[in-house]
Coordinates of C-alpha atoms in Angstrom, one line a residue:
X1 CA 0.0 0.0 0.0
X2 CA 1.6 3.3 -1.1
X3 CA 1.8 6.0 1.5
X4 CA 0.4 9.3 0.1
X5 CA 1.6 12.6 1.3
X6 CA -1.0 15.0 2.7
X7 CA 0.8 18.0 1.1
X8 CA 1.9 18.7 -2.5
X9 CA 5.5 19.4 -3.5
X10 CA 6.5 23.0 -2.7
X11 CA 6.3 25.6 -5.4
X12 CA 9.6 27.3 -4.5
X13 CA 12.8 26.4 -2.6
X14 CA 15.1 29.1 -1.3
X15 CA 18.4 28.8 0.6
X16 CA 18.6 31.4 3.4
X17 CA 22.0 32.3 4.7
X18 CA 23.0 35.2 7.0
X19 CA 25.8 37.0 8.8
X20 CA 28.9 35.6 7.1
X21 CA 31.1 38.5 8.5
X22 CA 34.0 38.0 6.2
X23 CA 37.2 39.8 7.4
X24 CA 40.6 40.3 5.7
X25 CA 42.1 37.4 3.8
X26 CA 43.7 34.8 6.1
X27 CA 42.4 36.7 9.2
X28 CA 40.1 35.2 11.9
X29 CA 37.0 37.0 13.0
X30 CA 37.5 38.0 16.7
X31 CA 40.8 36.1 16.5
X32 CA 39.1 32.6 16.5
X33 CA 36.5 32.2 13.8
X34 CA 37.3 31.2 10.2
X35 CA 34.3 32.8 8.5
X36 CA 35.5 31.8 5.0
X37 CA 35.9 28.1 6.0
X38 CA 32.5 28.0 7.7
X39 CA 30.8 29.1 4.5
X40 CA 32.8 26.7 2.4
X41 CA 31.8 23.9 4.8
X42 CA 28.2 24.9 4.4
X43 CA 28.4 24.5 0.6
X44 CA 30.4 21.3 0.7
X45 CA 27.7 19.7 2.8
X46 CA 24.8 21.3 0.9
X47 CA 25.8 20.2 -2.6
X48 CA 25.9 16.6 -1.3
X49 CA 22.2 16.6 -1.0
X50 CA 21.9 17.2 -4.8
X51 CA 18.9 19.6 -4.4
X52 CA 18.6 22.7 -6.4
X53 CA 17.3 25.9 -4.8
X54 CA 16.0 28.6 -7.0
X55 CA 17.7 31.3 -5.1
X56 CA 20.2 32.0 -2.3
X57 CA 19.3 34.9 -0.1
X58 CA 22.0 36.4 2.1
X59 CA 20.4 38.6 4.7
X60 CA 23.3 41.0 5.6
X61 CA 26.5 41.5 7.6
X62 CA 28.4 39.9 4.7
X63 CA 31.6 41.7 5.4
X64 CA 32.5 42.4 9.1
X65 CA 33.9 45.9 8.5
X66 CA 32.8 46.5 4.9
X67 CA 36.2 45.7 3.4
X68 CA 36.1 45.7 -0.5
X69 CA 38.3 42.6 -0.6
X70 CA 36.0 40.7 1.7
X71 CA 33.1 41.2 -0.7
X72 CA 35.2 40.0 -3.7
X73 CA 36.3 36.9 -1.8
X74 CA 32.7 36.2 -0.7
X75 CA 31.4 36.5 -4.2
X76 CA 34.2 34.2 -5.5
X77 CA 33.0 31.5 -3.1
X78 CA 29.3 31.9 -3.6
X79 CA 28.8 32.5 -7.3
X80 CA 30.5 29.2 -8.6
X81 CA 28.2 27.2 -6.3
X82 CA 25.2 29.2 -7.3
X83 CA 26.0 28.7 -11.0
X84 CA 26.4 24.9 -10.4
X85 CA 23.0 24.7 -8.7
X86 CA 21.3 27.1 -11.0
X87 CA 20.4 29.5 -8.2
X88 CA 20.1 33.2 -8.3
X89 CA 22.0 35.1 -5.6
X90 CA 20.2 37.8 -3.7
X91 CA 22.4 40.1 -1.5
X92 CA 20.9 42.1 1.3
X93 CA 22.7 44.9 3.3
X94 CA 23.5 44.5 7.0
X95 CA 24.7 47.0 9.6
X96 CA 28.3 45.8 9.3
X97 CA 28.2 46.3 5.5
X98 CA 29.3 49.5 3.7
X99 CA 27.0 50.5 0.9
X100 CA 29.6 51.7 -1.6
X101 CA 31.9 48.7 -1.3
X102 CA 28.8 46.3 -1.1
X103 CA 27.5 47.7 -4.4
X104 CA 30.8 47.7 -6.1
X105 CA 31.9 44.2 -4.9
X106 CA 28.6 42.3 -5.2
X107 CA 26.4 44.2 -7.6
X108 CA 28.9 45.8 -10.0
X109 CA 27.2 49.1 -9.2
X110 CA 28.6 52.6 -8.6
X111 CA 25.5 54.0 -7.0
X112 CA 27.5 54.6 -3.9
X113 CA 25.6 55.4 -0.7
X114 CA 22.1 55.0 -2.0
X115 CA 19.9 52.6 -0.1
X116 CA 20.2 49.1 -1.6
X117 CA 16.6 48.1 -2.3
X118 CA 15.9 45.7 -5.1
X119 CA 13.1 43.5 -6.5
X120 CA 13.8 40.0 -7.7
X121 CA 11.4 37.7 -9.6
X122 CA 12.0 34.0 -8.8
X123 CA 9.8 32.1 -11.1
X124 CA 6.7 34.1 -10.0
X125 CA 7.8 34.5 -6.4
X126 CA 8.8 38.1 -5.7
X127 CA 11.7 38.6 -3.3
X128 CA 12.2 42.2 -2.2
X129 CA 15.7 43.0 -0.8
X130 CA 15.0 45.9 1.7
X131 CA 17.9 47.9 3.1
X132 CA 17.2 48.4 6.8
X133 CA 20.7 49.8 7.6
X134 CA 21.7 53.3 8.9
X135 CA 25.2 54.1 7.8
X136 CA 27.6 54.2 10.7
X137 CA 25.1 52.8 13.2
X138 CA 24.0 49.3 14.2
X139 CA 20.2 49.7 14.7
X140 CA 17.8 49.5 11.8
X141 CA 15.4 52.0 10.2
X142 CA 13.2 52.0 7.0
X143 CA 13.0 55.6 5.7
X144 CA 9.9 57.4 4.5
X145 CA 11.2 57.1 0.9
X146 CA 11.7 53.4 1.3
X147 CA 8.3 52.9 2.7
X148 CA 6.7 54.8 -0.2
X149 CA 8.7 52.7 -2.7
X150 CA 7.7 49.5 -0.9
X151 CA 4.1 50.4 -0.9
X152 CA 4.2 51.1 -4.6
X153 CA 5.9 47.8 -5.3
X154 CA 3.4 45.8 -3.2
X155 CA 0.4 47.6 -4.9
X156 CA 0.7 45.0 -7.7
X157 CA 0.5 41.5 -6.4
X158 CA 3.1 38.9 -7.7
X159 CA 1.9 35.6 -9.2
X160 CA 3.1 33.6 -6.2
X161 CA 3.3 36.3 -3.6
X162 CA 6.1 38.2 -2.0
X163 CA 8.9 37.5 0.5
X164 CA 10.7 40.5 2.1
X165 CA 14.4 40.0 2.9
X166 CA 16.0 42.5 5.3
X167 CA 18.8 42.4 7.9
X168 CA 17.0 43.6 11.1
X169 CA 14.2 41.3 12.0
X170 CA 10.9 42.9 13.3
X171 CA 10.6 40.5 16.2
X172 CA 11.3 40.5 20.0
X173 CA 14.3 38.8 21.5
X174 CA 15.0 36.9 24.7
X175 CA 18.1 39.0 25.0
X176 CA 17.0 42.4 26.3
X177 CA 20.2 44.0 25.1
X178 CA 19.2 43.5 21.5
X179 CA 16.8 46.4 21.9
X180 CA 19.8 48.7 21.4
X181 CA 20.3 47.4 17.8
X182 CA 16.8 46.4 16.7
X183 CA 14.6 47.7 13.9
X184 CA 13.1 51.0 14.9
X185 CA 9.5 52.2 14.2
X186 CA 8.3 48.7 13.3
X187 CA 4.7 49.7 13.3
X188 CA 5.3 51.9 10.2
X189 CA 6.6 48.9 8.2
X190 CA 3.7 46.8 9.5
X191 CA 1.1 49.3 8.0
X192 CA 2.7 48.9 4.6
X193 CA 2.8 45.1 4.7
X194 CA -0.7 44.5 6.1
X195 CA -3.2 43.4 3.5
X196 CA -0.7 42.9 0.8
X197 CA 0.6 39.7 -0.9
X198 CA 3.6 39.5 1.5
X199 CA 3.9 35.8 2.6
X200 CA 6.9 36.0 4.8
X201 CA 9.9 37.9 6.0
X202 CA 13.5 36.6 6.0
X203 CA 16.1 38.3 8.3
X204 CA 19.4 37.8 10.1
X205 CA 21.3 40.1 12.6
X206 CA 20.6 38.1 15.7
X207 CA 23.1 35.3 15.2
X208 CA 20.7 32.7 16.3
X209 CA 17.7 31.0 14.6
X210 CA 14.3 32.2 15.7
X211 CA 10.7 32.4 14.3
X212 CA 7.8 34.8 14.9
X213 CA 5.1 36.7 13.1
X214 CA 4.8 40.3 12.0
X215 CA 1.9 42.1 10.4
X216 CA 0.2 38.8 10.1
X217 CA 3.0 37.0 8.2
X218 CA 5.7 34.6 9.4
X219 CA 9.2 35.8 10.1
X220 CA 12.2 33.5 9.7
X221 CA 15.6 34.6 11.2
X222 CA 18.6 32.6 10.0
X223 CA 21.4 32.1 12.4
X224 CA 24.9 33.2 11.5
X225 CA 27.5 31.2 9.6
X226 CA 30.4 32.9 11.5
X227 CA 29.6 32.7 15.2
X228 CA 26.3 32.5 17.2
X229 CA 24.8 34.1 20.2
X230 CA 24.4 32.0 23.4
X231 CA 20.9 32.4 24.7
X232 CA 21.7 30.6 28.0
X233 CA 23.3 33.7 29.6
X234 CA 22.5 35.9 32.6
X235 CA 20.2 38.9 32.0
X236 CA 21.8 41.9 30.4
X237 CA 24.9 40.0 29.1
X238 CA 25.9 38.5 25.8
X239 CA 28.2 35.7 24.8
X240 CA 29.3 34.9 21.2
X241 CA 30.2 31.3 20.7
X242 CA 32.1 29.4 18.0
X243 CA 29.4 26.8 17.5
X244 CA 25.8 26.1 16.5
X245 CA 26.2 27.9 13.2
X246 CA 23.3 27.2 10.8
X247 CA 21.4 28.2 7.7
X248 CA 17.7 27.8 6.7
X249 CA 15.8 26.0 4.0
X250 CA 12.7 28.0 2.8
X251 CA 10.0 26.0 1.1
X252 CA 7.0 28.0 -0.3
X253 CA 3.8 26.0 -0.7
X254 CA 0.6 27.4 -2.2
X255 CA -0.9 28.0 1.3
X256 CA 2.2 28.3 3.6
X257 CA 5.9 28.9 4.1
X258 CA 8.0 26.2 5.7
X259 CA 11.3 27.2 7.4
X260 CA 13.9 24.5 8.4
X261 CA 17.1 25.0 10.3
X262 CA 20.2 23.1 9.1
X263 CA 23.3 23.1 11.3
X264 CA 26.7 23.5 9.7
X265 CA 29.3 20.8 10.3
X266 CA 29.8 17.0 10.1
X267 CA 28.2 14.8 12.7
X268 CA 28.3 11.0 13.4
X269 CA 25.7 8.9 11.6
X270 CA 23.1 7.0 13.7
X271 CA 21.6 5.2 10.7
X272 CA 21.4 5.7 6.9
X273 CA 18.6 4.8 4.4
X274 CA 19.3 4.6 0.7
X275 CA 17.1 5.9 -2.0
X276 CA 16.4 2.3 -3.0
X277 CA 15.3 1.4 0.5
X278 CA 13.1 4.5 0.7
X279 CA 11.4 3.6 -2.6
X280 CA 10.7 0.1 -1.3
X281 CA 9.2 1.5 1.9
X282 CA 6.7 3.6 -0.2
X283 CA 5.2 0.4 -1.5
X284 CA 4.7 -1.2 1.9
X285 CA 2.0 -0.9 4.6
X286 CA 2.8 1.0 7.7
X287 CA 3.3 -2.2 9.6
X288 CA 5.7 -3.6 6.9
X289 CA 7.6 -0.3 6.9
X290 CA 8.1 -0.5 10.7
X291 CA 9.4 -4.1 10.5
X292 CA 11.7 -3.4 7.6
X293 CA 13.2 -0.3 9.1
X294 CA 13.9 -2.1 12.4
X295 CA 15.8 -4.7 10.4
X296 CA 17.7 -2.1 8.3
X297 CA 18.6 -0.1 11.5
X298 CA 20.0 -3.2 13.1
X299 CA 22.0 -4.1 10.0
X300 CA 23.4 -0.6 9.8
X301 CA 24.5 -0.7 13.4
X302 CA 26.3 -4.0 12.8
X303 CA 28.0 -2.5 9.8
X304 CA 29.0 0.6 11.8
X305 CA 30.5 -1.6 14.6
X306 CA 32.4 -3.6 12.0
X307 CA 33.8 -0.5 10.4
X308 CA 34.9 0.9 13.8
X309 CA 36.6 -2.4 14.7
X310 CA 38.3 -2.5 11.3
X311 CA 39.6 1.1 11.7
X312 CA 40.8 0.4 15.3
X313 CA 42.8 -2.7 14.1
X314 CA 44.6 -0.8 11.4

């Protein structure tokens, strides 16, 4: 008996990455984090899955101090992978980024200090890159001019709706100190979004994965690829940690947005099921699947033990 899924295949698949914080070549971020290698590790692991996202969205803080050479190096890492996967790259400004260098290094633009706001069509899904940065400061703001522009763009619905990608997430935080660097005047942005075809908001900035709602739509915040914020800390303190880095998979269905967190790194395997085994399971009853999986798990465990013994005896 074939097992039928209750939901159709997603209409769109987006890779959401944030806060790469690239520094000078061969330097370590805060003296301990290899930002370049973390991103390379992400892509090495991701391409093994042999899935093809339509776009890669990078939600800001791409270069830690806005260095022009950092943007060039980032682009040289990202674009070959994006070309291999057939994915469009969408760059979003963060508070650590510098607009002139960002534009020159990633967009081949000489527009200088203008706000970096762009509209991208991803096979009918509209993704709006909204610049929430304030040059020289770390909190976020959306100007009157930007809100007017956004309202005009959203006045015409997109075939498959809209995602807004910005750096500063319009969500609360369990770290009270984040209020110092949050997005200001969020109610003004909410008024522009309410009642439109906006289906979700993608953001970064916080250096940890979190989810909420804003103006009636889901908000997905991707953790950083460089270092993350420890949430198990005393009140009014912060602790950056070199661990728990992650990125998000965004799947857009006709009636919902699904966000999934994927940790970066290699981990030990508990069990492994091949595509052939999975295809066989699809033709079984639930009872047969349960029995077959128990046998397969046991067999995998025996193989793993044998492999460990073989390695130990070398």
